[in-house]
mmCIF file of C-alpha atoms in Angstrom:
data_model
loop_
_atom_site.group_PDB
_atom_site.id
_atom_site.type_symbol
_atom_site.label_atom_id
_atom_site.label_comp_id
_atom_site.label_asym_id
_atom_site.label_seq_id
_atom_site.Cartn_x
_atom_site.Cartn_y
_atom_site.Cartn_z
ATOM 1 C CA UNK A 30 17.413 146.902 37.301
ATOM 2 C CA UNK A 31 15.351 149.894 37.807
ATOM 3 C CA UNK A 32 16.051 152.896 35.637
ATOM 4 C CA UNK A 33 15.000 156.539 34.968
ATOM 5 C CA UNK A 34 14.519 157.673 31.158
ATOM 6 C CA UNK A 35 14.541 161.277 30.558
ATOM 7 C CA UNK A 36 13.586 162.567 27.295
ATOM 8 C CA UNK A 37 14.110 166.433 26.786
ATOM 9 C CA UNK A 38 14.149 169.074 24.315
ATOM 10 C CA UNK A 39 14.180 172.973 24.080
ATOM 11 C CA UNK A 40 13.278 175.293 21.480
ATOM 12 C CA UNK A 41 12.731 179.034 20.565
ATOM 13 C CA UNK A 42 9.338 178.545 19.307
ATOM 14 C CA UNK A 43 8.091 180.491 16.175
ATOM 15 C CA UNK A 44 7.632 184.077 17.669
ATOM 16 C CA UNK A 45 10.748 184.714 19.936
ATOM 17 C CA UNK A 46 14.103 185.463 18.099
ATOM 18 C CA UNK A 47 15.904 183.517 20.657
ATOM 19 C CA UNK A 48 15.621 180.853 23.383
ATOM 20 C CA UNK A 49 15.774 182.107 27.268
ATOM 21 C CA UNK A 50 14.901 178.832 28.413
ATOM 22 C CA UNK A 51 17.475 176.304 30.114
ATOM 23 C CA UNK A 52 17.495 172.666 31.058
ATOM 24 C CA UNK A 53 19.263 170.267 33.337
ATOM 25 C CA UNK A 54 19.050 166.458 33.502
ATOM 26 C CA UNK A 55 21.416 165.154 35.995
ATOM 27 C CA UNK A 56 24.848 166.604 35.096
ATOM 28 C CA UNK A 57 24.034 167.536 31.639
ATOM 29 C CA UNK A 58 22.798 171.091 30.951
ATOM 30 C CA UNK A 59 21.335 173.174 27.936
ATOM 31 C CA UNK A 60 21.693 176.764 28.285
ATOM 32 C CA UNK A 61 19.575 178.841 26.080
ATOM 33 C CA UNK A 62 20.194 176.712 23.435
ATOM 34 C CA UNK A 63 18.224 174.516 20.856
ATOM 35 C CA UNK A 64 17.803 170.696 20.455
ATOM 36 C CA UNK A 65 17.180 169.616 17.073
ATOM 37 C CA UNK A 66 15.461 166.471 18.217
ATOM 38 C CA UNK A 67 14.609 165.149 21.629
ATOM 39 C CA UNK A 68 17.386 163.909 23.640
ATOM 40 C CA UNK A 69 17.019 160.697 25.827
ATOM 41 C CA UNK A 70 19.337 159.755 28.703
ATOM 42 C CA UNK A 71 18.898 156.717 31.097
ATOM 43 C CA UNK A 72 20.054 156.727 34.608
ATOM 44 C CA UNK A 73 20.005 153.868 37.250
ATOM 45 C CA UNK A 74 17.701 154.686 39.882
ATOM 46 C CA UNK A 75 19.555 155.614 43.223
ATOM 47 C CA UNK A 76 21.622 158.690 43.622
ATOM 48 C CA UNK A 77 19.423 162.048 43.437
ATOM 49 C CA UNK A 78 18.730 162.743 39.986
ATOM 50 C CA UNK A 79 17.725 166.412 39.421
ATOM 51 C CA UNK A 80 15.662 167.311 36.074
ATOM 52 C CA UNK A 81 14.472 170.872 35.640
ATOM 53 C CA UNK A 82 13.283 173.867 33.332
ATOM 54 C CA UNK A 83 14.248 177.265 33.855
ATOM 55 C CA UNK A 84 12.386 180.092 31.871
ATOM 56 C CA UNK A 85 14.285 183.397 31.654
ATOM 57 C CA UNK A 86 11.747 186.208 32.112
ATOM 58 C CA UNK A 87 10.841 187.823 28.861
ATOM 59 C CA UNK A 88 10.579 191.508 28.696
ATOM 60 C CA UNK A 89 13.448 192.156 31.143
ATOM 61 C CA UNK A 90 17.182 192.091 30.422
ATOM 62 C CA UNK A 91 19.151 188.712 30.138
ATOM 63 C CA UNK A 92 16.652 186.140 30.974
ATOM 64 C CA UNK A 93 18.775 183.592 29.426
ATOM 65 C CA UNK A 94 21.673 184.454 31.639
ATOM 66 C CA UNK A 95 19.396 183.965 34.628
ATOM 67 C CA UNK A 96 18.041 180.634 33.399
ATOM 68 C CA UNK A 97 21.533 179.506 32.661
ATOM 69 C CA UNK A 98 22.867 180.380 35.952
ATOM 70 C CA UNK A 99 20.180 178.417 37.807
ATOM 71 C CA UNK A 100 20.476 175.170 35.969
ATOM 72 C CA UNK A 101 24.184 175.083 36.190
ATOM 73 C CA UNK A 102 23.767 175.751 39.833
ATOM 74 C CA UNK A 103 21.192 172.844 40.250
ATOM 75 C CA UNK A 104 23.507 170.564 38.221
ATOM 76 C CA UNK A 105 26.283 171.200 40.603
ATOM 77 C CA UNK A 106 24.079 170.611 43.685
ATOM 78 C CA UNK A 107 22.116 167.981 42.105
ATOM 79 C CA UNK A 108 23.889 165.120 43.843
ATOM 80 C CA UNK A 109 23.209 166.459 47.479
ATOM 81 C CA UNK A 110 19.525 167.440 46.715
ATOM 82 C CA UNK A 111 18.341 164.190 49.068
ATOM 83 C CA UNK A 112 15.771 165.934 51.286
ATOM 84 C CA UNK A 113 12.954 168.556 50.934
ATOM 85 C CA UNK A 114 15.273 171.000 53.049
ATOM 86 C CA UNK A 115 18.249 170.469 50.858
ATOM 87 C CA UNK A 116 16.172 171.346 47.958
ATOM 88 C CA UNK A 117 14.572 174.658 49.437
ATOM 89 C CA UNK A 118 18.075 175.575 50.473
ATOM 90 C CA UNK A 119 19.358 174.931 46.924
ATOM 91 C CA UNK A 120 16.548 177.143 45.489
ATOM 92 C CA UNK A 121 17.571 179.974 47.981
ATOM 93 C CA UNK A 122 21.245 179.671 46.720
ATOM 94 C CA UNK A 123 20.086 180.042 43.110
ATOM 95 C CA UNK A 124 17.893 183.157 44.109
ATOM 96 C CA UNK A 125 20.924 184.664 45.807
ATOM 97 C CA UNK A 126 23.223 183.935 42.845
ATOM 98 C CA UNK A 127 20.843 185.428 40.327
ATOM 99 C CA UNK A 128 20.883 188.664 42.212
ATOM 100 C CA UNK A 129 24.657 188.607 42.920
ATOM 101 C CA UNK A 130 25.096 188.283 38.953
ATOM 102 C CA UNK A 131 22.512 190.942 38.471
ATOM 103 C CA UNK A 132 24.285 193.256 40.849
ATOM 104 C CA UNK A 133 27.646 192.996 39.383
ATOM 105 C CA UNK A 134 26.526 194.267 35.870
ATOM 106 C CA UNK A 135 24.302 197.009 35.244
ATOM 107 C CA UNK A 136 23.360 195.454 31.916
ATOM 108 C CA UNK A 137 21.931 192.362 33.913
ATOM 109 C CA UNK A 138 19.884 194.509 36.375
ATOM 110 C CA UNK A 139 16.583 193.060 36.974
ATOM 111 C CA UNK A 140 17.008 189.807 35.183
ATOM 112 C CA UNK A 141 15.148 186.774 36.615
ATOM 113 C CA UNK A 142 13.876 183.400 35.593
ATOM 114 C CA UNK A 143 11.228 180.696 36.839
ATOM 115 C CA UNK A 144 12.071 177.382 37.766
ATOM 116 C CA UNK A 145 10.491 174.003 37.972
ATOM 117 C CA UNK A 146 11.533 170.518 38.464
ATOM 118 C CA UNK A 147 11.902 167.240 40.246
ATOM 119 C CA UNK A 148 14.470 165.257 42.019
ATOM 120 C CA UNK A 149 14.135 161.525 41.640
ATOM 121 C CA UNK A 150 15.328 159.437 44.956
ATOM 122 C CA UNK A 151 15.410 155.746 45.375
ATOM 123 C CA UNK A 152 11.923 155.597 46.858
ATOM 124 C CA UNK A 153 10.457 159.130 46.433
ATOM 125 C CA UNK A 154 10.213 162.100 44.128
ATOM 126 C CA UNK A 155 10.660 165.927 45.325
ATOM 127 C CA UNK A 156 8.925 168.284 43.018
ATOM 128 C CA UNK A 157 9.795 171.967 43.276
ATOM 129 C CA UNK A 158 8.918 175.200 41.466
ATOM 130 C CA UNK A 159 9.214 178.950 41.772
ATOM 131 C CA UNK A 160 7.158 180.751 38.961
ATOM 132 C CA UNK A 161 4.861 179.348 36.440
ATOM 133 C CA UNK A 162 6.820 176.701 34.998
ATOM 134 C CA UNK A 163 5.189 173.340 35.856
ATOM 135 C CA UNK A 164 5.812 169.859 37.043
ATOM 136 C CA UNK A 165 2.850 167.397 35.805
ATOM 137 C CA UNK A 166 2.235 163.793 36.863
ATOM 138 C CA UNK A 167 1.281 161.763 34.027
ATOM 139 C CA UNK A 168 1.386 158.325 35.659
ATOM 140 C CA UNK A 169 -2.401 157.769 35.799
ATOM 141 C CA UNK A 170 -5.097 158.250 33.556
ATOM 142 C CA UNK A 171 -5.591 161.969 34.424
ATOM 143 C CA UNK A 172 -3.002 164.504 34.237
ATOM 144 C CA UNK A 173 -2.171 166.030 37.589
ATOM 145 C CA UNK A 174 -0.419 169.242 38.131
ATOM 146 C CA UNK A 175 2.248 168.789 41.226
ATOM 147 C CA UNK A 176 3.627 172.352 40.862
ATOM 148 C CA UNK A 177 2.000 175.485 42.101
ATOM 149 C CA UNK A 178 1.888 178.526 39.732
ATOM 150 C CA UNK A 179 3.025 181.775 40.884
ATOM 151 C CA UNK A 180 0.235 183.846 39.325
ATOM 152 C CA UNK A 181 -2.430 186.116 40.457
ATOM 153 C CA UNK A 182 -6.015 184.712 40.208
ATOM 154 C CA UNK A 183 -7.307 184.415 36.481
ATOM 155 C CA UNK A 184 -10.240 186.828 35.605
ATOM 156 C CA UNK A 185 -13.257 185.081 34.512
ATOM 157 C CA UNK A 186 -12.947 183.433 30.891
ATOM 158 C CA UNK A 187 -9.089 183.990 31.511
ATOM 159 C CA UNK A 188 -6.941 180.809 30.661
ATOM 160 C CA UNK A 189 -3.476 182.012 31.344
ATOM 161 C CA UNK A 190 -1.744 185.212 32.724
ATOM 162 C CA UNK A 191 1.801 186.315 32.202
ATOM 163 C CA UNK A 192 2.175 188.001 35.330
ATOM 164 C CA UNK A 193 4.294 186.302 38.255
ATOM 165 C CA UNK A 194 4.094 186.913 42.079
ATOM 166 C CA UNK A 195 7.433 185.421 42.392
ATOM 167 C CA UNK A 196 10.486 184.423 40.389
ATOM 168 C CA UNK A 197 14.345 183.751 41.103
ATOM 169 C CA UNK A 198 15.750 187.205 40.694
ATOM 170 C CA UNK A 199 13.787 189.617 38.591
ATOM 171 C CA UNK A 200 13.423 192.692 41.017
ATOM 172 C CA UNK A 201 15.668 195.773 41.147
ATOM 173 C CA UNK A 202 16.067 195.049 44.947
ATOM 174 C CA UNK A 203 16.948 191.637 46.429
ATOM 175 C CA UNK A 204 13.591 189.962 47.444
ATOM 176 C CA UNK A 205 13.426 186.368 49.150
ATOM 177 C CA UNK A 206 11.537 183.459 47.725
ATOM 178 C CA UNK A 207 8.991 180.821 48.987
ATOM 179 C CA UNK A 208 9.457 177.630 46.785
ATOM 180 C CA UNK A 209 6.886 175.101 46.385
ATOM 181 C CA UNK A 210 8.546 171.921 47.346
ATOM 182 C CA UNK A 211 6.714 168.706 48.066
ATOM 183 C CA UNK A 212 7.898 164.896 48.321
ATOM 184 C CA UNK A 213 5.663 162.045 47.305
ATOM 185 C CA UNK A 214 6.217 158.456 46.980
ATOM 186 C CA UNK A 215 7.697 156.929 43.549
ATOM 187 C CA UNK A 216 5.308 154.477 42.203
ATOM 188 C CA UNK A 217 6.008 151.844 39.660
ATOM 189 C CA UNK A 218 5.605 153.296 36.196
ATOM 190 C CA UNK A 219 5.615 156.667 37.340
ATOM 191 C CA UNK A 220 5.844 159.449 34.527
ATOM 192 C CA UNK A 221 6.194 163.023 34.992
ATOM 193 C CA UNK A 222 6.512 166.161 32.741
ATOM 194 C CA UNK A 223 8.708 169.189 33.526
ATOM 195 C CA UNK A 224 7.996 171.938 31.355
ATOM 196 C CA UNK A 225 7.824 175.814 30.720
ATOM 197 C CA UNK A 226 4.513 177.772 30.093
ATOM 198 C CA UNK A 227 5.635 177.504 26.426
ATOM 199 C CA UNK A 228 3.984 174.381 26.201
ATOM 200 C CA UNK A 229 1.226 174.644 28.873
ATOM 201 C CA UNK A 230 -0.122 178.181 27.679
ATOM 202 C CA UNK A 231 -0.790 177.179 24.087
ATOM 203 C CA UNK A 232 -1.684 173.391 24.539
ATOM 204 C CA UNK A 233 -4.696 172.680 26.340
ATOM 205 C CA UNK A 234 -4.283 169.993 29.316
ATOM 206 C CA UNK A 235 -6.698 167.332 27.597
ATOM 207 C CA UNK A 236 -4.516 167.493 24.429
ATOM 208 C CA UNK A 237 -1.002 167.150 26.595
ATOM 209 C CA UNK A 238 -2.693 164.157 28.507
ATOM 210 C CA UNK A 239 -3.960 162.465 25.272
ATOM 211 C CA UNK A 240 -0.485 162.814 23.722
ATOM 212 C CA UNK A 241 1.156 161.590 26.848
ATOM 213 C CA UNK A 242 -1.300 158.517 26.809
ATOM 214 C CA UNK A 243 -0.498 157.688 23.176
ATOM 215 C CA UNK A 244 3.298 158.263 22.987
ATOM 216 C CA UNK A 245 6.063 157.714 25.200
ATOM 217 C CA UNK A 246 9.793 159.008 25.746
ATOM 218 C CA UNK A 247 11.372 160.789 22.805
ATOM 219 C CA UNK A 248 8.109 160.383 20.676
ATOM 220 C CA UNK A 249 5.950 162.071 23.441
ATOM 221 C CA UNK A 250 8.559 164.807 23.855
ATOM 222 C CA UNK A 251 8.394 165.463 20.045
ATOM 223 C CA UNK A 252 4.717 165.318 19.725
ATOM 224 C CA UNK A 253 4.351 167.730 22.729
ATOM 225 C CA UNK A 254 6.749 170.277 21.064
ATOM 226 C CA UNK A 255 4.886 169.701 17.530
ATOM 227 C CA UNK A 256 1.492 170.644 19.505
ATOM 228 C CA UNK A 257 2.892 173.807 20.860
ATOM 229 C CA UNK A 258 4.464 174.779 17.311
ATOM 230 C CA UNK A 259 0.883 174.003 15.707
ATOM 231 C CA UNK A 260 -0.654 176.250 17.971
ATOM 232 C CA UNK A 261 1.464 179.115 17.015
ATOM 233 C CA UNK A 262 4.818 178.512 19.169
ATOM 234 C CA UNK A 263 4.357 181.769 20.701
ATOM 235 C CA UNK A 264 6.881 181.368 23.295
ATOM 236 C CA UNK A 265 10.137 179.234 23.972
ATOM 237 C CA UNK A 266 9.190 175.560 24.550
ATOM 238 C CA UNK A 267 11.195 173.632 26.908
ATOM 239 C CA UNK A 268 10.188 170.108 28.208
ATOM 240 C CA UNK A 269 11.533 166.882 29.990
ATOM 241 C CA UNK A 270 9.545 163.789 30.324
ATOM 242 C CA UNK A 271 10.969 161.352 32.775
ATOM 243 C CA UNK A 272 9.798 157.609 33.245
ATOM 244 C CA UNK A 273 10.541 154.920 35.817
ATOM 245 C CA UNK A 274 11.139 151.801 34.255
ATOM 246 C CA UNK A 275 12.740 148.099 34.626
#
């Protein structure tokens, strides 16, 4: 029987005083919380399986509320996400839900979140993102970014930027989003990493690639987290590593 193993964790890092990231793996959600160790789940391949990370926008109110709202919505909609169109529609619903919640409470006004994830189907994988959280294909020797960062172009010599050109919510007035959604065949031995920028900003891509080459599942998730911590843990760190196996 073919299965999907997903190893995931979420941590506040070493600088932030709380975690504004949230995580969904199938029906399971972790909303602005912390896992002491990587959690590993195994699902039979077949029904749509959604795996996603939402990173609440820092410097604005209630990022943890926005990220939690989005992953709960995706967990609820997960079994219906069997086409690219369904995923696009779901992200539009998530954006609407964030704005609706922000509009109902002045303390939530302006809250927003990024989101990135994958829906594993029987023969294909649908990747999606809004913002700068990422989906990376770790199947081959070279790490390949599948998601598209919603950031302005980098200045010469600049490696990262904290600016976002779109997010779910995040503005005072309701704004639509254009999600990045793509479908590709699901190959034997497929491995994908879904993560917030708390991993990819401090840890160079070549180090992420090497850790994934050497380790798998929960051990890989732990070593990626430790690399971000060793680099100063400047932001919340949330990641999910999924692998197709027999």
